[in-house]
Coordinates of C-alpha atoms and ligand atoms in Angstrom, one line a residue:
M1 CA 0.0 0.0 0.0
K2 CA 2.8 2.4 1.0
R3 CA 4.6 1.7 -2.2
R4 CA 1.5 2.4 -4.2
I5 CA 0.9 5.7 -2.5
A6 CA 4.5 6.7 -3.1
L7 CA 4.1 5.7 -6.7
M8 CA 1.0 7.7 -7.1
L9 CA 2.5 10.8 -5.5
A10 CA 5.5 10.6 -7.8
F11 CA 3.0 10.3 -10.7
V12 CA 1.1 13.4 -9.6
M13 CA 4.3 15.4 -9.3
I14 CA 5.8 14.5 -12.6
M15 CA 2.6 15.0 -14.6
S16 CA 4.1 14.7 -18.0
L17 CA 1.6 12.6 -20.0
T18 CA -1.5 14.4 -21.4
A19 CA -3.5 12.6 -18.8
C20 CA -2.2 14.8 -16.1
S21 CA -3.1 18.2 -17.4
G22 CA -5.4 20.1 -15.1
K23 CA -4.8 17.8 -12.2
K24 CA -3.8 19.3 -8.9
D25 CA -0.9 18.0 -6.8
S26 CA -2.7 17.4 -3.6
G27 CA 0.4 16.2 -1.9
E28 CA -1.4 13.4 -0.2
Q29 CA -4.2 11.0 -0.9
P30 CA -7.4 13.0 -0.7
A31 CA -9.4 10.1 0.6
D32 CA -8.5 6.8 2.0
A33 CA -6.8 4.7 -0.6
P34 CA -9.1 2.3 -2.5
A35 CA -10.5 -0.4 -0.3
K36 CA -9.1 -3.9 -0.5
A37 CA -12.0 -5.7 1.0
P38 CA -15.2 -5.7 -0.9
A39 CA -17.3 -4.5 2.0
E40 CA -14.8 -1.7 3.0
E41 CA -15.8 1.8 2.0
A42 CA -15.3 5.5 2.7
Q43 CA -17.3 6.9 5.6
D44 CA -20.2 9.0 4.5
P45 CA -20.4 12.0 6.8
S46 CA -24.2 11.9 6.6
E47 CA -24.1 8.7 8.6
E48 CA -23.1 10.6 11.7
T49 CA -25.2 13.7 11.4
G50 CA -28.3 12.1 9.7
E51 CA -28.2 15.1 7.3
K52 CA -26.9 15.1 3.8
E53 CA -24.2 17.7 3.0
G54 CA -22.7 18.0 -0.4
L55 CA -22.5 15.4 -3.1
T56 CA -21.5 11.7 -2.6
F57 CA -20.2 9.8 -5.6
A58 CA -19.6 6.1 -5.5
I59 CA -17.4 3.9 -7.7
V60 CA -18.0 0.2 -8.3
P61 CA -15.0 -1.3 -10.0
K62 CA -14.9 -4.7 -11.7
Q63 CA -13.0 -6.5 -9.0
A64 CA -10.9 -6.2 -5.8
G65 CA -7.3 -7.2 -5.8
N66 CA -6.6 -6.0 -9.4
E67 CA -4.4 -3.0 -8.8
Y68 CA -5.4 -1.6 -12.2
H69 CA -8.9 -0.9 -10.8
E70 CA -7.4 0.4 -7.5
V71 CA -5.4 3.0 -9.5
I72 CA -8.6 4.1 -11.2
A73 CA -10.2 4.5 -7.8
T74 CA -7.3 6.6 -6.7
G75 CA -7.9 9.0 -9.6
F76 CA -11.6 9.0 -8.6
N77 CA -10.8 9.8 -5.0
E78 CA -8.5 12.6 -6.0
A79 CA -11.0 14.3 -8.3
C80 CA -13.7 14.0 -5.7
A81 CA -11.5 15.7 -3.1
E82 CA -10.7 18.4 -5.5
L83 CA -14.4 19.1 -6.1
G84 CA -15.5 18.7 -2.5
I85 CA -17.4 15.5 -3.2
T86 CA -17.5 12.6 -0.7
P87 CA -16.2 9.5 -2.5
I88 CA -17.2 5.9 -1.8
V89 CA -15.2 3.0 -3.3
Q90 CA -17.1 -0.3 -3.1
Y91 CA -15.8 -3.5 -4.7
P92 CA -18.1 -6.4 -5.5
E93 CA -17.6 -9.7 -3.8
D94 CA -16.6 -11.3 -7.1
T95 CA -16.7 -10.6 -10.8
S96 CA -20.4 -11.7 -11.2
A97 CA -23.1 -9.3 -12.3
E98 CA -25.1 -10.3 -9.2
A99 CA -22.4 -9.1 -6.9
Q100 CA -22.3 -5.7 -8.7
S101 CA -26.1 -5.5 -8.6
T102 CA -26.0 -6.0 -4.8
V103 CA -23.5 -3.2 -4.4
I104 CA -25.5 -0.9 -6.6
N105 CA -28.7 -1.6 -4.6
N106 CA -26.8 -0.9 -1.4
L107 CA -25.6 2.4 -2.8
I108 CA -29.1 3.4 -3.9
A109 CA -30.3 2.7 -0.3
Q110 CA -27.5 5.0 0.9
K111 CA -29.0 7.7 -1.3
V112 CA -25.7 8.5 -3.1
D113 CA -25.8 11.2 -5.8
G114 CA -23.9 9.3 -8.4
I115 CA -22.7 5.8 -9.2
A116 CA -19.9 4.9 -11.6
I117 CA -19.6 1.2 -12.6
G118 CA -16.8 -0.8 -14.3
A119 CA -19.3 -3.3 -15.5
N120 CA -18.8 -7.1 -15.5
D121 CA -21.7 -7.8 -17.8
P122 CA -23.3 -6.0 -20.8
E123 CA -26.9 -6.4 -19.7
A124 CA -27.5 -7.8 -16.3
L125 CA -27.1 -4.6 -14.3
E126 CA -29.8 -2.7 -16.3
G127 CA -32.5 -3.3 -13.6
A128 CA -30.4 -2.0 -10.7
I129 CA -29.2 1.0 -12.8
K130 CA -32.8 1.9 -13.8
T131 CA -33.8 1.9 -10.1
A132 CA -30.9 4.3 -9.4
R133 CA -31.7 6.6 -12.3
D134 CA -35.4 6.7 -11.4
Q135 CA -34.4 8.1 -8.1
G136 CA -32.3 10.9 -9.7
I137 CA -28.9 9.2 -9.2
V138 CA -26.4 9.9 -11.9
V139 CA -25.1 6.6 -13.3
V140 CA -22.1 6.3 -15.6
T141 CA -19.9 3.5 -16.7
F142 CA -16.1 3.5 -17.0
D143 CA -13.6 0.8 -18.2
S144 CA -16.4 -1.5 -19.3
D145 CA -19.9 -0.4 -20.4
T146 CA -23.4 -1.8 -19.6
K147 CA -27.0 -1.2 -20.7
G148 CA -28.7 1.6 -18.9
S149 CA -25.7 3.9 -18.2
Q150 CA -26.0 7.6 -19.0
V151 CA -22.5 7.9 -20.4
F152 CA -19.6 5.5 -20.8
V153 CA -16.2 7.0 -19.9
N154 CA -14.1 5.1 -22.4
Q155 CA -10.4 5.0 -21.9
A156 CA -9.8 5.2 -25.7
S157 CA -11.9 4.6 -28.7
N158 CA -12.5 1.0 -29.5
E159 CA -11.0 1.4 -32.9
A160 CA -7.8 3.0 -31.6
V161 CA -7.3 0.1 -29.1
A162 CA -8.0 -2.4 -31.9
Q163 CA -5.5 -0.7 -34.2
V164 CA -2.6 -0.8 -31.8
L165 CA -3.3 -4.4 -30.8
V166 CA -3.6 -5.7 -34.4
D167 CA -0.6 -3.7 -35.5
S168 CA 1.4 -5.2 -32.6
I169 CA 0.3 -8.7 -33.7
L170 CA 1.2 -7.9 -37.4
D171 CA 4.6 -6.6 -36.3
M172 CA 5.4 -9.4 -33.8
T173 CA 4.4 -12.2 -36.1
G174 CA 6.5 -10.7 -38.9
G175 CA 3.4 -10.2 -41.0
E176 CA 2.0 -13.7 -41.0
G177 CA 1.2 -16.7 -38.9
E178 CA -0.8 -17.8 -35.9
F179 CA -1.9 -15.7 -33.0
A180 CA -4.3 -16.2 -30.1
V181 CA -6.1 -13.8 -27.8
L182 CA -6.1 -14.2 -24.0
S183 CA -9.0 -12.2 -22.6
A184 CA -10.5 -11.5 -19.2
T185 CA -14.0 -12.7 -18.5
S186 CA -16.2 -13.7 -21.4
T187 CA -18.8 -11.1 -20.4
A188 CA -16.4 -8.2 -20.0
T189 CA -17.9 -5.6 -22.4
N190 CA -14.6 -3.7 -23.0
Q191 CA -12.8 -6.9 -23.9
N192 CA -15.5 -8.0 -26.2
A193 CA -15.7 -4.6 -27.9
W194 CA -12.0 -4.6 -28.5
I195 CA -12.1 -8.2 -29.9
A196 CA -15.0 -7.3 -32.2
A197 CA -13.2 -4.1 -33.3
M198 CA -10.0 -6.3 -34.0
E199 CA -12.1 -8.6 -36.1
N200 CA -13.5 -5.7 -38.1
L201 CA -10.0 -4.2 -38.6
I202 CA -8.4 -7.5 -39.7
A203 CA -11.2 -8.1 -42.2
S204 CA -11.0 -4.5 -43.6
D205 CA -7.4 -4.5 -44.8
D206 CA -5.4 -7.1 -46.9
K207 CA -2.3 -6.4 -45.0
Y208 CA -3.7 -8.5 -42.2
A209 CA -4.8 -11.3 -44.5
K210 CA -1.9 -13.7 -43.6
L211 CA -2.7 -13.5 -39.9
E212 CA -4.4 -16.6 -38.5
W213 CA -6.5 -16.0 -35.3
V214 CA -6.6 -19.5 -33.9
T215 CA -8.6 -19.0 -30.7
T216 CA -9.7 -16.7 -28.0
V217 CA -9.4 -17.9 -24.4
Y218 CA -10.5 -16.4 -21.1
G219 CA -8.4 -16.1 -18.0
D220 CA -11.1 -14.2 -16.0
D221 CA -8.5 -11.7 -14.8
E222 CA -7.2 -14.3 -12.4
D223 CA -3.4 -14.7 -12.3
Q224 CA -3.4 -18.5 -12.2
K225 CA -6.2 -19.1 -14.6
S226 CA -4.6 -16.7 -17.1
Y227 CA -1.2 -18.5 -16.6
D228 CA -2.8 -21.9 -17.1
E229 CA -4.6 -20.7 -20.3
T230 CA -1.3 -19.5 -21.7
E231 CA 0.3 -22.9 -21.0
S232 CA -2.6 -24.6 -22.8
L233 CA -2.2 -22.3 -25.8
M234 CA 1.5 -23.2 -26.0
T235 CA 0.7 -26.9 -25.8
N236 CA -2.3 -26.8 -28.2
Y237 CA -0.8 -24.5 -30.8
P238 CA 2.9 -25.4 -31.4
D239 CA 3.1 -22.9 -34.3
L240 CA 1.7 -20.0 -32.3
K241 CA 3.7 -16.9 -32.8
V242 CA 1.9 -14.3 -30.7
I243 CA -0.4 -14.1 -27.7
C244 CA -2.3 -10.9 -27.5
S245 CA -3.8 -10.1 -24.1
P246 CA -5.9 -6.9 -23.8
T247 CA -6.0 -7.1 -20.1
C248 CA -3.2 -6.2 -17.6
V249 CA -3.7 -9.4 -15.6
G250 CA -3.6 -11.6 -18.7
Y251 CA -0.7 -9.8 -20.3
L252 CA 1.5 -10.3 -17.2
A253 CA 0.5 -13.9 -16.8
A254 CA 1.2 -14.6 -20.5
C255 CA 4.6 -12.9 -20.2
K256 CA 5.5 -15.0 -17.2
A257 CA 4.3 -18.3 -18.7
V258 CA 6.1 -17.7 -22.0
M259 CA 9.4 -16.7 -20.4
N260 CA 9.3 -19.5 -17.9
A261 CA 8.9 -21.9 -20.8
N262 CA 11.7 -20.3 -22.7
S263 CA 9.2 -20.0 -25.6
E264 CA 9.8 -17.9 -28.7
I265 CA 6.2 -16.7 -28.5
K266 CA 5.8 -13.0 -28.4
V267 CA 3.3 -11.3 -26.1
A268 CA 1.3 -8.2 -27.2
G269 CA -1.4 -6.3 -25.3
L270 CA -2.3 -3.9 -22.6
G271 CA -0.1 -4.0 -19.5
M272 CA 0.5 -2.0 -16.3
P273 CA 4.1 -0.6 -16.5
S274 CA 4.8 -1.2 -12.8
W275 CA 3.9 -4.9 -13.1
S276 CA 5.7 -5.4 -16.4
L277 CA 9.3 -4.5 -15.6
G278 CA 11.5 -7.2 -16.9
Y279 CA 9.0 -8.3 -19.5
V280 CA 9.0 -5.3 -21.8
G281 CA 11.7 -4.2 -24.1
E282 CA 14.3 -5.7 -26.5
G283 CA 15.3 -9.2 -25.8
T284 CA 12.1 -9.9 -23.8
C285 CA 8.9 -11.6 -24.8
S286 CA 7.3 -8.2 -25.5
E287 CA 9.2 -5.5 -27.2
Y288 CA 6.4 -3.1 -26.4
M289 CA 2.9 -2.9 -25.0
Y290 CA 0.2 -0.3 -24.7
L291 CA -2.1 1.2 -22.0
W292 CA -3.4 4.6 -21.0
N293 CA -3.5 6.5 -17.7
P294 CA -5.8 4.7 -15.3
V295 CA -5.7 7.7 -12.9
E296 CA -7.2 9.8 -15.6
I297 CA -10.0 7.3 -16.1
G298 CA -11.0 7.7 -12.5
S299 CA -10.8 11.5 -12.5
T300 CA -12.6 11.9 -15.9
T301 CA -15.4 9.7 -14.5
V302 CA -15.9 12.1 -11.6
Y303 CA -15.8 15.2 -13.9
T304 CA -18.4 13.5 -16.2
M305 CA -20.7 12.7 -13.3
K306 CA -20.4 16.2 -12.0
A307 CA -21.2 17.6 -15.5
L308 CA -24.3 15.5 -15.7
K309 CA -25.3 16.5 -12.2
D310 CA -24.8 20.2 -13.0
G311 CA -26.7 19.9 -16.3
L312 CA -23.7 20.8 -18.4
T313 CA -24.6 17.8 -20.5
T314 CA -27.5 15.3 -20.7
G315 CA -25.1 12.7 -22.1
A316 CA -26.7 12.9 -25.5
E317 CA -24.6 12.3 -28.6
G318 CA -22.9 15.4 -30.0
E319 CA -23.1 17.6 -26.9
S320 CA -20.0 19.5 -26.0
Y321 CA -19.2 20.9 -22.5
T322 CA -16.3 22.1 -20.5
A323 CA -15.9 20.0 -17.4
D324 CA -14.6 21.1 -14.0
N325 CA -11.1 20.1 -15.0
G326 CA -11.2 22.8 -17.7
K327 CA -11.2 20.3 -20.5
E328 CA -13.8 20.3 -23.3
Y329 CA -15.5 17.0 -24.1
T330 CA -17.8 16.0 -26.9
V331 CA -20.1 13.1 -26.3
T332 CA -19.6 10.5 -29.0
P333 CA -22.2 7.9 -30.2
S334 CA -22.8 4.5 -28.8
D335 CA -21.8 1.5 -30.9
E336 CA -24.2 -1.4 -30.4
S337 CA -22.4 -3.4 -33.1
L338 CA -19.5 -3.6 -30.6
G339 CA -21.7 -4.0 -27.5
I340 CA -21.2 -0.3 -26.4
Y341 CA -24.8 0.7 -25.5
S342 CA -24.1 4.1 -24.0
T343 CA -22.9 7.3 -25.5
Q344 CA -19.2 7.8 -24.9
V345 CA -16.7 10.3 -23.4
I346 CA -13.3 9.3 -24.7
V347 CA -10.4 9.9 -22.2
G348 CA -7.5 9.7 -24.7
D349 CA -5.3 7.5 -26.9
P350 CA -3.5 4.3 -26.1
F351 CA 0.1 5.1 -25.1
R352 CA 3.1 2.9 -26.1
F353 CA 5.5 1.6 -23.4
D354 CA 8.8 0.0 -24.5
G355 CA 12.4 -0.3 -23.3
S356 CA 13.0 3.4 -23.6
N357 CA 10.3 4.5 -21.2
I358 CA 9.1 1.5 -19.1
D359 CA 11.2 2.3 -16.1
E360 CA 10.0 5.9 -16.0
W361 CA 6.4 4.9 -16.2
A362 CA 6.7 2.0 -13.9
A363 CA 7.5 4.5 -11.2
K364 CA 4.1 6.2 -11.8
F365 CA 1.6 3.3 -12.1
Ligands
LIG1 C1 -7.6 -5.3 -16.9 C2 -9.1 -5.1 -16.8 C3 -9.6 -3.8 -17.4 C4 -8.8 -3.6 -18.7 C5 -7.4 -3.5 -18.4 C6 -6.6 -3.1 -19.6 O1 -7.0 -5.0 -15.6 O2 -9.8 -6.2 -17.4 O3 -10.9 -3.9 -17.6 O4 -9.3 -2.4 -19.3 O5 -6.9 -4.7 -17.9

């Protein structure tokens, strides 16, 4: 925990990626760092006084124990502190839709003003979200969309993510040959949207015609399952050249399994720099990988909820507004063909990490 706080402070101070513009250096965590235990949450001051003062925004990430989501929650807490909003971080018991619905219903009972969800299912949360919205609670999604959300705060456009992943595969295979995808859960909307966008991209351009997508497997964002799935891929597909994992958990597990097996297979995907030291750069299994700034996903989520609450936007496609961080956003359309049911606010572009910058970024997140 201490190391993570130190890393985040270093990150806030350096502020060199676009992600950081407009963020204030608070010097300390504005609220308690994200909860580890599913039931743990920030104290709502109204519980003591019985009166409600100011806004309370809650974040419901996909899962506890995945530091990627904890870093997002840190950005959420920081932006709430900056705007004088009380943050609640509440993790589900597991990665099921039922567990997230339970959390959402508890938050409705607490009369929070806004709920942000990193959804584990594209449809099953719709009922709980409708109940929340009927009571005037602002509901947005981040990381992974679901039906019923007012706006999806998307880390990058699905097409941009697909482009960097497919181009990584093309490069790492040398232009032809077998590759496989190691995903997270089979119901994760973001994973499935990227996979669908990758299929569209590959079909759209002859330069990808010699790539052979042999299978997609699911490690459920669990370390061991992702590692085991990678081992199975190596066994089942002896000619496999590349494993592409668009999840930080899967990416790390694939790197470990491939390097432990002294395999020639290359790993492409989306990784957390601080987890991936030793696995990224020349002479490793992964010359480069991509991600974005998870802190900014958390903070942009807060600014988006606040803009909805203040009536700066209704979340309708085409609307532009200037959020409390001073940035202008334009709401982009949903894309049901990819399973994105909500209109979108795009945070930025995927960023490349390789041997030249991985150390620097690993010190930040
Ligand atoms: C994983 C999660 C998350 C995904 C990142 C890149 O930790 O599945 O949803 O966006 O990786």
